[in-house]
Every structure is written in C-alpha cells, then in structure tokens.
mmCIF file of N, CA and C in Angstrom:
data_model
loop_
_atom_site.group_PDB
_atom_site.id
_atom_site.type_symbol
_atom_site.label_atom_id
_atom_site.label_comp_id
_atom_site.label_asym_id
_atom_site.label_seq_id
_atom_site.Cartn_x
_atom_site.Cartn_y
_atom_site.Cartn_z
ATOM 1 N N MET A 1329 16.726 -14.796 0.925
ATOM 2 C CA MET A 1329 16.459 -13.672 1.829
ATOM 3 C C MET A 1329 15.796 -12.518 1.071
ATOM 4 N N SER A 1330 16.429 -12.093 -0.020
ATOM 5 C CA SER A 1330 15.877 -10.960 -0.758
ATOM 6 C C SER A 1330 14.552 -11.326 -1.435
ATOM 7 N N ALA A 1331 14.396 -12.588 -1.814
ATOM 8 C CA ALA A 1331 13.122 -13.021 -2.405
ATOM 9 C C ALA A 1331 12.006 -12.925 -1.375
ATOM 10 N N GLN A 1332 12.306 -13.320 -0.148
ATOM 11 C CA GLN A 1332 11.307 -13.237 0.913
ATOM 12 C C GLN A 1332 10.939 -11.771 1.180
ATOM 13 N N ARG A 1333 11.945 -10.925 1.198
ATOM 14 C CA ARG A 1333 11.721 -9.500 1.411
ATOM 15 C C ARG A 1333 10.857 -8.911 0.293
ATOM 16 N N GLY A 1334 11.144 -9.331 -0.926
ATOM 17 C CA GLY A 1334 10.355 -8.863 -2.063
ATOM 18 C C GLY A 1334 8.900 -9.288 -1.941
ATOM 19 N N TRP A 1335 8.653 -10.516 -1.513
ATOM 20 C CA TRP A 1335 7.292 -11.010 -1.340
ATOM 21 C C TRP A 1335 6.569 -10.208 -0.270
ATOM 22 N N LEU A 1336 7.273 -9.903 0.823
ATOM 23 C CA LEU A 1336 6.651 -9.104 1.883
ATOM 24 C C LEU A 1336 6.264 -7.721 1.365
ATOM 25 N N GLN A 1337 7.102 -7.128 0.540
ATOM 26 C CA GLN A 1337 6.788 -5.810 -0.032
ATOM 27 C C GLN A 1337 5.565 -5.896 -0.931
ATOM 28 N N VAL A 1338 5.487 -6.944 -1.754
ATOM 29 C CA VAL A 1338 4.338 -7.123 -2.641
ATOM 30 C C VAL A 1338 3.071 -7.326 -1.821
ATOM 31 N N ARG A 1339 3.144 -8.174 -0.801
ATOM 32 C CA ARG A 1339 1.978 -8.452 0.029
ATOM 33 C C ARG A 1339 1.526 -7.182 0.746
ATOM 34 N N ASN A 1340 2.495 -6.403 1.249
ATOM 35 C CA ASN A 1340 2.162 -5.151 1.928
ATOM 36 C C ASN A 1340 1.491 -4.174 0.972
ATOM 37 N N HIS A 1341 2.004 -4.074 -0.258
ATOM 38 C CA HIS A 1341 1.423 -3.195 -1.269
ATOM 39 C C HIS A 1341 -0.011 -3.613 -1.582
ATOM 40 N N LEU A 1342 -0.228 -4.926 -1.767
ATOM 41 C CA LEU A 1342 -1.568 -5.422 -2.059
ATOM 42 C C LEU A 1342 -2.518 -5.147 -0.902
ATOM 43 N N PHE A 1343 -2.026 -5.333 0.329
ATOM 44 C CA PHE A 1343 -2.846 -5.077 1.508
ATOM 45 C C PHE A 1343 -3.355 -3.642 1.522
ATOM 46 N N TRP A 1344 -2.457 -2.682 1.317
ATOM 47 C CA TRP A 1344 -2.854 -1.277 1.357
ATOM 48 C C TRP A 1344 -3.708 -0.918 0.147
ATOM 49 N N HIS A 1345 -3.404 -1.500 -1.008
ATOM 50 C CA HIS A 1345 -4.207 -1.234 -2.198
ATOM 51 C C HIS A 1345 -5.649 -1.678 -1.973
ATOM 52 N N ILE A 1346 -5.817 -2.891 -1.420
ATOM 53 C CA ILE A 1346 -7.152 -3.409 -1.141
ATOM 54 C C ILE A 1346 -7.841 -2.554 -0.076
ATOM 55 N N LEU A 1347 -7.087 -2.178 0.953
ATOM 56 C CA LEU A 1347 -7.651 -1.362 2.025
ATOM 57 C C LEU A 1347 -8.195 -0.045 1.482
ATOM 58 N N PHE A 1348 -7.394 0.651 0.673
ATOM 59 C CA PHE A 1348 -7.832 1.933 0.143
ATOM 60 C C PHE A 1348 -8.927 1.767 -0.904
ATOM 61 N N THR A 1349 -8.884 0.663 -1.664
ATOM 62 C CA THR A 1349 -9.921 0.421 -2.655
ATOM 63 C C THR A 1349 -11.259 0.154 -1.965
ATOM 64 N N ALA A 1350 -11.218 -0.586 -0.862
ATOM 65 C CA ALA A 1350 -12.441 -0.886 -0.125
ATOM 66 C C ALA A 1350 -13.025 0.385 0.497
ATOM 67 N N ARG A 1351 -12.146 1.272 0.951
ATOM 68 C CA ARG A 1351 -12.614 2.521 1.557
ATOM 69 C C ARG A 1351 -12.795 3.571 0.468
ATOM 70 N N ASN A 1352 -13.761 3.369 -0.411
ATOM 71 C CA ASN A 1352 -13.923 4.273 -1.547
ATOM 72 C C ASN A 1352 -14.535 5.620 -1.156
ATOM 73 N N THR A 1353 -14.816 5.826 0.132
ATOM 74 C CA THR A 1353 -15.218 7.157 0.580
ATOM 75 C C THR A 1353 -13.982 8.024 0.827
ATOM 76 N N TYR A 1354 -12.841 7.346 0.893
ATOM 77 C CA TYR A 1354 -11.562 8.035 1.081
ATOM 78 C C TYR A 1354 -11.269 8.918 -0.122
ATOM 79 N N PRO A 1355 -10.954 10.189 0.092
ATOM 80 C CA PRO A 1355 -10.647 11.065 -1.052
ATOM 81 C C PRO A 1355 -9.486 10.519 -1.888
ATOM 82 N N CYS A 1356 -9.608 10.588 -3.178
ATOM 83 C CA CYS A 1356 -8.645 9.946 -4.083
ATOM 84 C C CYS A 1356 -7.220 10.452 -3.870
ATOM 85 N N GLU A 1357 -7.051 11.756 -3.841
ATOM 86 C CA GLU A 1357 -5.702 12.312 -3.695
ATOM 87 C C GLU A 1357 -5.093 11.947 -2.345
ATOM 88 N N GLN A 1358 -5.899 12.011 -1.297
ATOM 89 C CA GLN A 1358 -5.404 11.657 0.033
ATOM 90 C C GLN A 1358 -5.005 10.188 0.073
ATOM 91 N N ALA A 1359 -5.804 9.328 -0.532
ATOM 92 C CA ALA A 1359 -5.483 7.902 -0.576
ATOM 93 C C ALA A 1359 -4.172 7.675 -1.330
ATOM 94 N N LYS A 1360 -3.999 8.410 -2.429
ATOM 95 C CA LYS A 1360 -2.782 8.272 -3.220
ATOM 96 C C LYS A 1360 -1.557 8.673 -2.395
ATOM 97 N N ARG A 1361 -1.659 9.815 -1.706
ATOM 98 C CA ARG A 1361 -0.547 10.263 -0.867
ATOM 99 C C ARG A 1361 -0.253 9.266 0.240
ATOM 100 N N ASP A 1362 -1.301 8.784 0.908
ATOM 101 C CA ASP A 1362 -1.104 7.827 1.998
ATOM 102 C C ASP A 1362 -0.499 6.532 1.484
ATOM 103 N N ARG A 1363 -0.968 6.079 0.320
ATOM 104 C CA ARG A 1363 -0.440 4.833 -0.238
ATOM 105 C C ARG A 1363 1.044 4.996 -0.549
ATOM 106 N N ILE A 1364 1.404 6.102 -1.162
ATOM 107 C CA ILE A 1364 2.815 6.354 -1.459
ATOM 108 C C ILE A 1364 3.617 6.405 -0.167
ATOM 109 N N LYS A 1365 3.074 7.077 0.845
ATOM 110 C CA LYS A 1365 3.762 7.187 2.132
ATOM 111 C C LYS A 1365 3.975 5.805 2.743
ATOM 112 N N TRP A 1366 2.960 4.962 2.675
ATOM 113 C CA TRP A 1366 3.073 3.623 3.265
ATOM 114 C C TRP A 1366 4.041 2.737 2.487
ATOM 115 N N ILE A 1367 4.004 2.823 1.175
ATOM 116 C CA ILE A 1367 4.884 1.976 0.344
ATOM 117 C C ILE A 1367 6.346 2.334 0.577
ATOM 118 N N TYR A 1368 6.636 3.635 0.659
ATOM 119 C CA TYR A 1368 8.035 4.047 0.709
ATOM 120 C C TYR A 1368 8.548 4.311 2.118
ATOM 121 N N SER A 1369 7.647 4.188 3.131
ATOM 122 C CA SER A 1369 8.135 4.354 4.500
ATOM 123 C C SER A 1369 8.971 3.134 4.893
ATOM 124 N N PRO A 1370 10.019 3.307 5.711
ATOM 125 C CA PRO A 1370 10.913 2.204 6.080
ATOM 126 C C PRO A 1370 10.205 1.140 6.934
#
C-alpha cells in the first residue's frame, strides 16, 4: 500500500516537473512556488 502511494507521489512530482520545465515562459519563482504548492498539497 505505502509503496504504491510512494510511486504515485513520485509520478505526480515528475508530471509537474515536466509540465513546468516544458512551460519555460513560466517565471522561475512562480513555477517554484506552484511546484511546492502542488507537491505538498493534500
């Protein structure tokens, strides 16, 4: 159960990392804040 949950967290992190990396017009600081918000939001 916890292994599956961990994989979902990793996949979600990679998804947002790729999304923000692809959108390189996105301001760096704003992307950083949004990424942190998405990673740590419930």
